[in-house]
Amino acid sequence: YIETFNVSAARARQRETIVRNLTVDNSRQQRELPNLERLLARKIQFAEMLNALRRTQGLEAAAAQTNSPQNLQITKEFHELVTQMQTEELHLLIQREADARHRVRQITIAMLLGMALGLLITTIAGLNMLRDNARRASAEEALRGSEEQYRMLLFEVQDYVVLTLDRQGCVLTWNAGAERVKGYRAQELIG
């Protein structure tokens, strides 16, 4: 029994360290740790006393002390404290889960708003592009109409020679007035 007791006492101290590490972010739990250590030390001390009693007075004397008011009080306080700490951790877990759900909702809303804003910006940009294209097409159509009127005006002039040359001096256009004045048709001179 001594070996089992030693293993159990060592395991209890390890679990105490684990509880200390797991509750480091909870100040209320940290304040209860000295009480837990004190009760654990009392339980281990009582178990050591039972072992000594068994060695000196026998198994019946040790068994009789197991149900003593002192042992029952230590056990009751220990279980109450552990239950209280577990309840506190469960409340903390519930609160953290609620906070996490709230943050997930906030992130989801922010993402949806971001996507909606992105779609709105894309739609506005597309509409602006369509409007600009329509304006450009209208301006190009007006320019073509103006050029056509200008050409008709220039090519219909009968009293003046109107022609255009490229950079190398080749004839690009030849109006009706040039044909009448010079006697050459446009097909003969263009190019």
CSV table of C-alpha atoms in Angstrom, one decimal:
chain,number,residue,atom,x,y,z
A,1,TYR,CA,0.0,0.0,0.0
A,2,ILE,CA,2.9,2.4,0.6
A,3,GLU,CA,4.0,2.3,-3.0
A,4,THR,CA,0.4,3.0,-4.2
A,5,PHE,CA,0.2,5.8,-1.7
A,6,ASN,CA,3.4,7.3,-3.0
A,7,VAL,CA,2.3,7.1,-6.6
A,8,SER,CA,-1.1,8.7,-5.8
A,9,ALA,CA,0.5,11.5,-3.8
A,10,ALA,CA,2.9,12.3,-6.7
A,11,ARG,CA,0.0,12.2,-9.2
A,12,ALA,CA,-2.0,14.5,-7.0
A,13,ARG,CA,0.9,17.0,-6.9
A,14,GLN,CA,1.2,16.8,-10.7
A,15,ARG,CA,-2.5,17.4,-11.2
A,16,GLU,CA,-2.2,20.4,-8.9
A,17,THR,CA,0.5,21.8,-11.2
A,18,ILE,CA,-1.7,21.1,-14.2
A,19,VAL,CA,-4.6,23.0,-12.6
A,20,ARG,CA,-2.3,25.9,-11.8
A,21,ASN,CA,-1.1,26.1,-15.4
A,22,LEU,CA,-4.7,25.7,-16.9
A,23,THR,CA,-6.1,28.5,-14.6
A,24,VAL,CA,-3.3,31.0,-15.1
A,25,ASP,CA,-5.7,33.3,-17.0
A,26,ASN,CA,-8.4,33.2,-14.3
A,27,SER,CA,-7.5,35.4,-11.2
A,28,ARG,CA,-10.4,34.0,-9.1
A,29,GLN,CA,-9.1,30.4,-9.7
A,30,GLN,CA,-5.6,31.5,-8.9
A,31,ARG,CA,-6.8,32.9,-5.5
A,32,GLU,CA,-8.3,29.5,-4.7
A,33,LEU,CA,-5.1,27.6,-5.5
A,34,PRO,CA,-3.5,28.1,-2.0
A,35,ASN,CA,-6.7,26.6,-0.4
A,36,LEU,CA,-6.4,23.7,-2.8
A,37,GLU,CA,-2.8,23.2,-1.9
A,38,ARG,CA,-3.6,23.4,1.8
A,39,LEU,CA,-6.4,20.8,1.5
A,40,LEU,CA,-4.3,18.5,-0.6
A,41,ALA,CA,-1.4,18.7,1.9
A,42,ARG,CA,-3.9,17.9,4.7
A,43,LYS,CA,-5.2,14.9,2.8
A,44,ILE,CA,-1.7,13.6,2.1
A,45,GLN,CA,-0.7,14.2,5.7
A,46,PHE,CA,-3.8,12.4,6.9
A,47,ALA,CA,-3.0,9.4,4.6
A,48,GLU,CA,0.5,9.4,6.0
A,49,MET,CA,-0.9,9.3,9.5
A,50,LEU,CA,-3.1,6.4,8.5
A,51,ASN,CA,-0.1,4.5,7.1
A,52,ALA,CA,1.8,5.1,10.3
A,53,LEU,CA,-1.2,4.1,12.4
A,54,ARG,CA,-1.4,0.8,10.4
A,55,ARG,CA,2.2,0.1,11.0
A,56,THR,CA,2.1,0.8,14.7
A,57,GLN,CA,-1.4,-0.3,15.7
A,58,GLY,CA,-2.7,-2.5,12.9
A,59,LEU,CA,-5.2,-2.4,10.1
A,60,GLU,CA,-8.3,-2.1,12.3
A,61,ALA,CA,-7.0,1.1,14.0
A,62,ALA,CA,-6.3,2.6,10.6
A,63,ALA,CA,-9.7,1.6,9.2
A,64,ALA,CA,-11.4,3.1,12.2
A,65,GLN,CA,-9.7,6.5,11.6
A,66,THR,CA,-10.7,6.5,7.9
A,67,ASN,CA,-14.3,7.5,8.8
A,68,SER,CA,-13.2,10.0,11.5
A,69,PRO,CA,-14.8,13.5,11.5
A,70,GLN,CA,-11.4,15.0,10.7
A,71,ASN,CA,-11.0,13.0,7.5
A,72,LEU,CA,-14.6,13.5,6.5
A,73,GLN,CA,-14.3,17.3,7.0
A,74,ILE,CA,-11.1,17.4,4.9
A,75,THR,CA,-12.7,15.3,2.1
A,76,LYS,CA,-15.8,17.4,2.1
A,77,GLU,CA,-13.9,20.7,1.9
A,78,PHE,CA,-11.7,19.3,-0.8
A,79,HIS,CA,-14.6,18.1,-2.9
A,80,GLU,CA,-16.5,21.4,-2.4
A,81,LEU,CA,-13.5,23.4,-3.5
A,82,VAL,CA,-12.8,21.2,-6.6
A,83,THR,CA,-16.5,21.4,-7.5
A,84,GLN,CA,-16.5,25.2,-7.1
A,85,MET,CA,-13.4,25.5,-9.3
A,86,GLN,CA,-14.9,23.2,-12.0
A,87,THR,CA,-18.1,25.2,-12.0
A,88,GLU,CA,-16.1,28.4,-12.4
A,89,GLU,CA,-14.1,26.9,-15.3
A,90,LEU,CA,-17.4,25.7,-16.9
A,91,HIS,CA,-18.8,29.3,-16.6
A,92,LEU,CA,-15.6,30.7,-18.1
A,93,LEU,CA,-15.8,28.2,-20.9
A,94,ILE,CA,-19.4,29.1,-21.7
A,95,GLN,CA,-18.6,32.8,-21.6
A,96,ARG,CA,-15.6,32.3,-23.9
A,97,GLU,CA,-17.7,30.2,-26.3
A,98,ALA,CA,-20.3,32.9,-26.4
A,99,ASP,CA,-17.6,35.5,-27.0
A,100,ALA,CA,-16.2,33.4,-29.8
A,101,ARG,CA,-19.6,33.0,-31.4
A,102,HIS,CA,-20.2,36.7,-31.2
A,103,ARG,CA,-16.8,37.4,-32.8
A,104,VAL,CA,-17.6,34.9,-35.6
A,105,ARG,CA,-20.9,36.7,-36.2
A,106,GLN,CA,-19.0,40.0,-36.4
A,107,ILE,CA,-16.4,38.7,-38.8
A,108,THR,CA,-19.1,37.1,-40.9
A,109,ILE,CA,-21.0,40.4,-41.1
A,110,ALA,CA,-17.8,42.3,-41.9
A,111,MET,CA,-17.0,39.9,-44.7
A,112,LEU,CA,-20.5,40.1,-46.1
A,113,LEU,CA,-20.4,43.9,-46.0
A,114,GLY,CA,-17.0,43.8,-47.6
A,115,MET,CA,-18.2,41.6,-50.4
A,116,ALA,CA,-21.3,43.7,-50.9
A,117,LEU,CA,-19.1,46.9,-51.0
A,118,GLY,CA,-16.8,45.1,-53.5
A,119,LEU,CA,-19.8,44.2,-55.7
A,120,LEU,CA,-21.1,47.7,-55.5
A,121,ILE,CA,-17.7,49.2,-56.5
A,122,THR,CA,-17.4,46.7,-59.3
A,123,THR,CA,-21.0,47.5,-60.5
A,124,ILE,CA,-20.3,51.3,-60.4
A,125,ALA,CA,-17.0,50.8,-62.3
A,126,GLY,CA,-18.8,48.7,-64.9
A,127,LEU,CA,-21.6,51.3,-65.3
A,128,ASN,CA,-19.0,54.1,-65.6
A,129,MET,CA,-17.2,52.1,-68.3
A,130,LEU,CA,-20.4,51.5,-70.2
A,131,ARG,CA,-21.3,55.2,-70.0
A,132,ASP,CA,-17.8,56.2,-71.1
A,133,ASN,CA,-18.0,53.7,-74.0
A,134,ALA,CA,-21.4,55.1,-75.0
A,135,ARG,CA,-20.0,58.7,-74.9
A,136,ARG,CA,-16.9,57.6,-76.9
A,137,ALA,CA,-19.1,55.9,-79.5
A,138,SER,CA,-21.3,59.0,-79.7
A,139,ALA,CA,-18.3,61.3,-80.1
A,140,GLU,CA,-16.8,58.9,-82.8
A,141,GLU,CA,-20.1,59.0,-84.7
A,142,ALA,CA,-20.2,62.7,-84.5
A,143,LEU,CA,-16.6,62.9,-85.7
A,144,ARG,CA,-17.3,60.6,-88.6
A,145,GLY,CA,-20.3,62.7,-89.5
A,146,SER,CA,-18.2,65.9,-89.4
A,147,GLU,CA,-15.4,64.3,-91.4
A,148,GLU,CA,-17.9,63.2,-94.0
A,149,GLN,CA,-19.4,66.6,-94.3
A,150,TYR,CA,-15.9,68.2,-94.5
A,151,ARG,CA,-14.9,65.7,-97.2
A,152,MET,CA,-18.1,66.3,-99.2
A,153,LEU,CA,-17.5,70.1,-98.9
A,154,LEU,CA,-13.9,69.8,-100.0
A,155,PHE,CA,-14.4,67.4,-102.8
A,156,GLU,CA,-17.4,69.2,-104.2
A,157,VAL,CA,-15.5,72.5,-104.5
A,158,GLN,CA,-15.2,73.1,-108.3
A,159,ASP,CA,-13.2,76.3,-108.4
A,160,TYR,CA,-10.2,75.4,-106.3
A,161,VAL,CA,-7.6,72.6,-106.3
A,162,VAL,CA,-7.8,70.8,-102.9
A,163,LEU,CA,-5.5,67.9,-102.4
A,164,THR,CA,-3.6,66.2,-99.5
A,165,LEU,CA,-0.1,64.7,-99.6
A,166,ASP,CA,1.6,62.2,-97.3
A,167,ARG,CA,5.0,62.8,-95.8
A,168,GLN,CA,6.8,61.5,-98.9
A,169,GLY,CA,4.8,63.8,-101.2
A,170,CYS,CA,2.4,61.2,-102.6
A,171,VAL,CA,-1.2,62.4,-103.4
A,172,LEU,CA,-3.7,61.1,-100.9
A,173,THR,CA,-6.8,63.0,-102.0
A,174,TRP,CA,-7.8,64.9,-105.2
A,175,ASN,CA,-11.0,66.9,-105.4
A,176,ALA,CA,-13.3,67.6,-108.3
A,177,GLY,CA,-12.0,71.1,-108.6
A,178,ALA,CA,-8.4,69.7,-109.1
A,179,GLU,CA,-9.8,67.4,-111.8
A,180,ARG,CA,-11.4,70.3,-113.6
A,181,VAL,CA,-8.4,72.7,-113.2
A,182,LYS,CA,-5.6,70.2,-113.9
A,183,GLY,CA,-7.4,67.8,-116.1
A,184,TYR,CA,-6.4,64.6,-114.3
A,185,ARG,CA,-8.8,62.3,-112.6
A,186,ALA,CA,-8.3,61.3,-109.0
A,187,GLN,CA,-7.6,57.6,-109.9
A,188,GLU,CA,-4.7,58.7,-112.0
A,189,LEU,CA,-2.9,60.7,-109.3
A,190,ILE,CA,-3.8,59.2,-105.9
A,191,GLY,CA,-0.8,57.2,-104.6
